[in-house]
Amino acid sequence: DGGITQSPKYLFRKEGQNVTLSCEQNLNHDAMYWYRQDPGQGLRLIYYSQIVNDFQKGDIAEGYSVSREKKESFPLTVTSAQKNPTAFYLCASCAGSGETGELFFGEGSRLTVL
Amino acid sequence: AQKVTQAQTEISVVEKEDVTLDCVYETRDTTYYLFWYKQPPSGELVFLIRRNSFDEQNEISGRYSWNFQKSTSSFNFTITASQVVDSAVYFCALSENAGNMLTFGGGTRLMVKP
């Protein structure tokens, strides 16, 4: 079945460590997104990519990095520079950047910093 | 700047009651898109509806209905005869441009008790 796969589902990290969250899609979508969700809050955009080898910062990009070497993959690295990384991270994709269309989401990765 | 407000952080109803989730938005654009997403306990967001700013017709899909009123900048969501399976967090979102960047409200947690 087509969809978005995020891994790992749960991740624990010690302070000072970088960690990479995986996001893979087999929907042949051009655009991919990373959102952060904190308890009781809406989703905030971290990074997005509308085409391979290109990506832009969202509203809260500090302390995060991404790459888009393949259409299907958009990994997110949470670096040690991110001061409050404990959160729920959601990856999404969309067919195109023309008419605004629906986003398809993965099941998320919950990161806890110990 | 765009903004989405969901004033109800949590709503609790008994099964078979009707419930309305409020969404108020702010935007300077005349062309924009409004969305509702459902986030069940599994974590992924599920697309429910998209409405563009030129279409103020209300929509009904089974037990779900949406009331879009530009005069009050609102896009409210009603569930008729609620069921336990409707328990989830519901997000309203707004997109002003063709890049599919969504601004989310803070979400409303709906609990439907048997």
mmCIF file of C-alpha atoms in Angstrom:
data_model
loop_
_atom_site.group_PDB
_atom_site.id
_atom_site.type_symbol
_atom_site.label_atom_id
_atom_site.label_comp_id
_atom_site.label_asym_id
_atom_site.label_seq_id
_atom_site.Cartn_x
_atom_site.Cartn_y
_atom_site.Cartn_z
ATOM 1 C CA ASP A 1 0.000 0.000 0.000
ATOM 2 C CA GLY A 2 1.185 3.542 -0.691
ATOM 3 C CA GLY A 3 1.990 5.755 2.219
ATOM 4 C CA ILE A 4 4.549 7.424 4.429
ATOM 5 C CA THR A 5 6.760 5.458 6.787
ATOM 6 C CA GLN A 6 8.496 7.109 9.698
ATOM 7 C CA SER A 7 11.064 5.413 11.876
ATOM 8 C CA PRO A 8 11.763 4.911 14.636
ATOM 9 C CA LYS A 9 8.399 5.299 16.331
ATOM 10 C CA TYR A 10 10.034 6.004 19.689
ATOM 11 C CA LEU A 11 13.531 7.309 20.268
ATOM 12 C CA PHE A 12 15.472 8.248 23.365
ATOM 13 C CA ARG A 13 18.510 10.452 23.219
ATOM 14 C CA LYS A 14 21.011 11.769 25.672
ATOM 15 C CA GLU A 15 21.676 15.471 25.751
ATOM 16 C CA GLY A 16 24.387 16.502 23.324
ATOM 17 C CA GLN A 17 23.699 13.734 20.825
ATOM 18 C CA ASN A 18 22.471 14.177 17.286
ATOM 19 C CA VAL A 19 19.675 11.904 16.119
ATOM 20 C CA THR A 20 18.203 11.293 12.660
ATOM 21 C CA LEU A 21 14.543 10.543 12.032
ATOM 22 C CA SER A 22 13.687 8.679 8.862
ATOM 23 C CA CYS A 23 10.820 9.508 6.500
ATOM 24 C CA GLU A 24 10.140 7.488 3.366
ATOM 25 C CA GLN A 25 7.209 7.791 0.965
ATOM 26 C CA ASN A 26 6.145 5.641 -1.974
ATOM 27 C CA LEU A 27 3.415 7.980 -3.176
ATOM 28 C CA ASN A 28 5.634 9.556 -5.851
ATOM 29 C CA HIS A 29 5.007 12.940 -4.235
ATOM 30 C CA ASP A 30 7.253 15.883 -5.041
ATOM 31 C CA ALA A 31 6.834 17.817 -1.812
ATOM 32 C CA MET A 32 7.742 16.656 1.691
ATOM 33 C CA TYR A 33 7.482 18.344 5.076
ATOM 34 C CA TRP A 34 8.582 17.990 8.673
ATOM 35 C CA TYR A 35 6.369 19.235 11.484
ATOM 36 C CA ARG A 36 6.888 19.311 15.213
ATOM 37 C CA GLN A 37 3.998 18.797 17.643
ATOM 38 C CA ASP A 38 4.226 19.677 21.330
ATOM 39 C CA PRO A 39 1.594 18.620 23.886
ATOM 40 C CA GLY A 40 -1.584 20.628 23.528
ATOM 41 C CA GLN A 41 -0.195 22.583 20.618
ATOM 42 C CA GLY A 42 -0.681 22.608 16.910
ATOM 43 C CA LEU A 43 1.892 21.546 14.370
ATOM 44 C CA ARG A 44 4.794 23.825 13.533
ATOM 45 C CA LEU A 45 6.740 23.573 10.293
ATOM 46 C CA ILE A 46 10.436 22.750 10.617
ATOM 47 C CA TYR A 47 11.615 22.228 7.024
ATOM 48 C CA TYR A 48 10.050 21.493 3.671
ATOM 49 C CA SER A 49 11.214 20.356 0.270
ATOM 50 C CA GLN A 50 9.318 20.827 -2.954
ATOM 51 C CA ILE A 51 11.779 19.027 -5.178
ATOM 52 C CA VAL A 52 14.798 16.749 -4.929
ATOM 53 C CA ASN A 53 18.037 18.443 -3.860
ATOM 54 C CA ASP A 54 16.196 21.528 -2.651
ATOM 55 C CA PHE A 55 14.712 22.417 0.731
ATOM 56 C CA GLN A 56 13.701 25.489 2.712
ATOM 57 C CA LYS A 57 13.488 26.422 6.363
ATOM 58 C CA GLY A 58 10.123 26.552 8.016
ATOM 59 C CA ASP A 59 9.108 28.497 11.096
ATOM 60 C CA ILE A 60 11.307 26.639 13.619
ATOM 61 C CA ALA A 61 14.339 25.352 11.687
ATOM 62 C CA GLU A 62 16.993 26.243 14.272
ATOM 63 C CA GLY A 63 18.731 23.154 15.621
ATOM 64 C CA TYR A 64 17.497 20.912 12.800
ATOM 65 C CA SER A 65 18.894 19.848 9.431
ATOM 66 C CA VAL A 66 17.500 17.898 6.485
ATOM 67 C CA SER A 67 18.532 16.448 3.151
ATOM 68 C CA ARG A 68 16.590 15.478 0.037
ATOM 69 C CA GLU A 69 18.865 13.336 -2.109
ATOM 70 C CA LYS A 70 16.061 11.075 -3.290
ATOM 71 C CA LYS A 71 12.432 11.816 -4.071
ATOM 72 C CA GLU A 72 11.239 9.154 -1.650
ATOM 73 C CA SER A 73 13.317 10.164 1.327
ATOM 74 C CA PHE A 74 13.464 13.243 3.569
ATOM 75 C CA PRO A 75 15.410 12.516 6.781
ATOM 76 C CA LEU A 76 15.456 14.993 9.650
ATOM 77 C CA THR A 77 18.447 15.368 11.958
ATOM 78 C CA VAL A 78 17.843 16.831 15.386
ATOM 79 C CA THR A 79 21.163 18.310 16.403
ATOM 80 C CA SER A 80 22.568 19.058 19.807
ATOM 81 C CA ALA A 81 21.918 22.720 19.062
ATOM 82 C CA GLN A 82 18.167 22.159 19.402
ATOM 83 C CA LYS A 83 17.517 23.356 22.939
ATOM 84 C CA ASN A 84 14.238 21.552 23.562
ATOM 85 C CA PRO A 85 14.059 18.558 21.236
ATOM 86 C CA THR A 86 11.592 16.405 23.171
ATOM 87 C CA ALA A 87 8.510 16.356 20.948
ATOM 88 C CA PHE A 88 6.424 14.394 18.466
ATOM 89 C CA TYR A 89 7.703 14.731 14.898
ATOM 90 C CA LEU A 90 5.466 14.264 11.886
ATOM 91 C CA CYS A 91 6.519 13.889 8.280
ATOM 92 C CA ALA A 92 4.122 14.658 5.450
ATOM 93 C CA SER A 93 4.060 14.680 1.676
ATOM 94 C CA CYS A 94 1.985 16.272 -1.032
ATOM 95 C CA ALA A 95 1.582 15.609 -4.726
ATOM 96 C CA GLY A 96 2.651 19.043 -5.900
ATOM 97 C CA SER A 97 3.038 22.679 -5.107
ATOM 98 C CA GLY A 98 0.502 23.909 -7.613
ATOM 99 C CA GLU A 99 -3.015 23.972 -6.313
ATOM 100 C CA THR A 100 -2.879 23.446 -2.602
ATOM 101 C CA GLY A 101 -3.691 19.858 -1.986
ATOM 102 C CA GLU A 102 -4.031 17.540 0.900
ATOM 103 C CA LEU A 103 -1.048 16.453 2.909
ATOM 104 C CA PHE A 104 -0.488 12.805 3.713
ATOM 105 C CA PHE A 105 1.102 12.164 7.100
ATOM 106 C CA GLY A 106 3.193 9.417 8.621
ATOM 107 C CA GLU A 107 2.480 8.011 12.078
ATOM 108 C CA GLY A 108 5.138 10.147 13.681
ATOM 109 C CA SER A 109 8.277 9.686 15.740
ATOM 110 C CA ARG A 110 8.317 10.520 19.429
ATOM 111 C CA LEU A 111 11.696 11.781 20.587
ATOM 112 C CA THR A 112 12.557 12.001 24.263
ATOM 113 C CA VAL A 113 15.757 13.560 25.515
ATOM 114 C CA LEU A 114 16.958 12.087 28.776
ATOM 115 C CA ALA B 1 0.432 36.901 8.793
ATOM 116 C CA GLN B 2 -1.918 33.973 8.932
ATOM 117 C CA LYS B 3 -3.317 32.532 12.115
ATOM 118 C CA VAL B 4 -5.746 29.798 13.086
ATOM 119 C CA THR B 5 -7.484 29.725 16.456
ATOM 120 C CA GLN B 6 -9.294 26.752 17.933
ATOM 121 C CA ALA B 7 -10.563 28.115 21.203
ATOM 122 C CA GLN B 8 -11.862 24.791 22.503
ATOM 123 C CA THR B 9 -8.888 22.800 23.754
ATOM 124 C CA GLU B 10 -10.963 19.878 24.992
ATOM 125 C CA ILE B 11 -14.582 18.794 24.559
ATOM 126 C CA SER B 12 -16.280 15.859 26.199
ATOM 127 C CA VAL B 13 -19.638 14.521 25.016
ATOM 128 C CA VAL B 14 -21.709 11.420 25.458
ATOM 129 C CA GLU B 15 -22.224 9.135 22.497
ATOM 130 C CA LYS B 16 -24.997 10.203 20.081
ATOM 131 C CA GLU B 17 -24.712 13.853 21.035
ATOM 132 C CA ASP B 18 -23.984 16.394 18.310
ATOM 133 C CA VAL B 19 -20.806 18.413 18.730
ATOM 134 C CA THR B 20 -19.375 21.449 16.941
ATOM 135 C CA LEU B 21 -15.680 22.244 16.809
ATOM 136 C CA ASP B 22 -14.914 25.898 16.225
ATOM 137 C CA CYS B 23 -12.215 27.317 13.968
ATOM 138 C CA VAL B 24 -11.478 30.995 13.390
ATOM 139 C CA TYR B 25 -8.804 32.124 10.981
ATOM 140 C CA GLU B 26 -6.946 35.286 10.020
ATOM 141 C CA THR B 27 -5.468 36.021 6.634
ATOM 142 C CA ARG B 28 -4.840 39.004 4.387
ATOM 143 C CA ASP B 29 -5.126 37.003 1.196
ATOM 144 C CA THR B 30 -8.303 36.724 -0.823
ATOM 145 C CA THR B 31 -7.284 33.279 -2.059
ATOM 146 C CA TYR B 32 -6.689 30.684 0.604
ATOM 147 C CA TYR B 33 -7.531 27.119 1.579
ATOM 148 C CA LEU B 34 -8.958 25.731 4.785
ATOM 149 C CA PHE B 35 -8.551 22.195 6.049
ATOM 150 C CA TRP B 36 -9.657 19.887 8.821
ATOM 151 C CA TYR B 37 -7.546 16.949 9.936
ATOM 152 C CA LYS B 38 -8.226 14.219 12.486
ATOM 153 C CA GLN B 39 -5.431 12.827 14.670
ATOM 154 C CA PRO B 40 -6.438 9.507 16.246
ATOM 155 C CA PRO B 41 -4.358 7.975 19.067
ATOM 156 C CA SER B 42 -2.128 6.261 16.487
ATOM 157 C CA GLY B 43 -0.628 9.677 15.711
ATOM 158 C CA GLU B 44 -0.933 10.257 11.991
ATOM 159 C CA LEU B 45 -3.122 13.083 10.771
ATOM 160 C CA VAL B 46 -5.988 12.055 8.531
ATOM 161 C CA PHE B 47 -7.309 14.514 5.966
ATOM 162 C CA LEU B 48 -11.020 15.268 6.306
ATOM 163 C CA ILE B 49 -11.784 18.218 4.054
ATOM 164 C CA ARG B 50 -10.319 21.074 2.007
ATOM 165 C CA ARG B 51 -12.257 24.205 1.141
ATOM 166 C CA ASN B 52 -11.061 27.122 -0.989
ATOM 167 C CA SER B 53 -11.962 30.692 -0.181
ATOM 168 C CA PHE B 54 -14.256 31.076 -3.179
ATOM 169 C CA ASP B 55 -16.521 28.227 -2.208
ATOM 170 C CA GLU B 56 -18.712 29.082 0.749
ATOM 171 C CA GLN B 57 -21.096 26.217 0.276
ATOM 172 C CA ASN B 58 -21.513 24.103 3.337
ATOM 173 C CA GLU B 59 -20.552 20.488 2.958
ATOM 174 C CA ILE B 60 -21.953 17.323 4.425
ATOM 175 C CA SER B 61 -20.259 13.947 4.415
ATOM 176 C CA GLY B 62 -22.160 11.346 6.358
ATOM 177 C CA ARG B 63 -22.224 12.435 10.004
ATOM 178 C CA TYR B 64 -19.727 15.237 9.320
ATOM 179 C CA SER B 65 -20.622 18.718 8.164
ATOM 180 C CA TRP B 66 -18.690 21.931 7.731
ATOM 181 C CA ASN B 67 -19.920 25.519 7.906
ATOM 182 C CA PHE B 68 -17.674 28.045 6.147
ATOM 183 C CA GLN B 69 -18.535 31.712 6.768
ATOM 184 C CA LYS B 70 -16.185 34.327 5.327
ATOM 185 C CA SER B 71 -18.072 37.119 7.090
ATOM 186 C CA THR B 72 -16.946 35.776 10.455
ATOM 187 C CA SER B 73 -13.722 34.090 9.234
ATOM 188 C CA SER B 74 -14.901 30.790 10.594
ATOM 189 C CA PHE B 75 -14.823 27.213 9.370
ATOM 190 C CA ASN B 76 -16.669 25.140 11.950
ATOM 191 C CA PHE B 77 -16.959 21.379 11.979
ATOM 192 C CA THR B 78 -19.999 19.500 13.286
ATOM 193 C CA ILE B 79 -20.233 15.816 14.081
ATOM 194 C CA THR B 80 -23.795 14.564 14.276
ATOM 195 C CA ALA B 81 -24.655 11.615 16.516
ATOM 196 C CA SER B 82 -21.092 11.282 17.777
ATOM 197 C CA GLN B 83 -19.524 7.869 18.277
ATOM 198 C CA VAL B 84 -16.687 6.655 20.475
ATOM 199 C CA VAL B 85 -14.533 6.229 17.347
ATOM 200 C CA ASP B 86 -14.755 9.973 16.801
ATOM 201 C CA SER B 87 -12.531 10.493 19.841
ATOM 202 C CA ALA B 88 -9.396 12.186 18.551
ATOM 203 C CA VAL B 89 -7.653 15.517 18.270
ATOM 204 C CA TYR B 90 -9.010 17.631 15.441
ATOM 205 C CA PHE B 91 -6.951 20.308 13.728
ATOM 206 C CA CYS B 92 -8.084 23.171 11.570
ATOM 207 C CA ALA B 93 -5.468 24.542 9.155
ATOM 208 C CA LEU B 94 -5.011 27.355 6.659
ATOM 209 C CA SER B 95 -2.841 27.736 3.576
ATOM 210 C CA GLU B 96 -2.397 31.054 1.848
ATOM 211 C CA ASN B 97 -0.134 30.055 -0.987
ATOM 212 C CA ALA B 98 0.629 27.384 -3.525
ATOM 213 C CA GLY B 99 3.419 25.886 -1.496
ATOM 214 C CA ASN B 100 1.097 23.801 0.630
ATOM 215 C CA MET B 101 2.526 25.287 3.799
ATOM 216 C CA LEU B 102 -0.200 24.851 6.348
ATOM 217 C CA THR B 103 -0.686 26.924 9.474
ATOM 218 C CA PHE B 104 -2.379 24.782 12.083
ATOM 219 C CA GLY B 105 -4.600 25.715 14.967
ATOM 220 C CA GLY B 106 -3.801 24.338 18.393
ATOM 221 C CA GLY B 107 -6.237 21.468 18.014
ATOM 222 C CA THR B 108 -9.357 20.382 19.879
ATOM 223 C CA ARG B 109 -9.323 17.100 21.775
ATOM 224 C CA LEU B 110 -12.723 15.451 21.460
ATOM 225 C CA MET B 111 -13.653 12.705 23.893
ATOM 226 C CA VAL B 112 -16.819 10.770 23.173
ATOM 227 C CA LYS B 113 -17.946 8.643 26.105
ATOM 228 C CA PRO B 114 -20.172 5.592 25.710
#
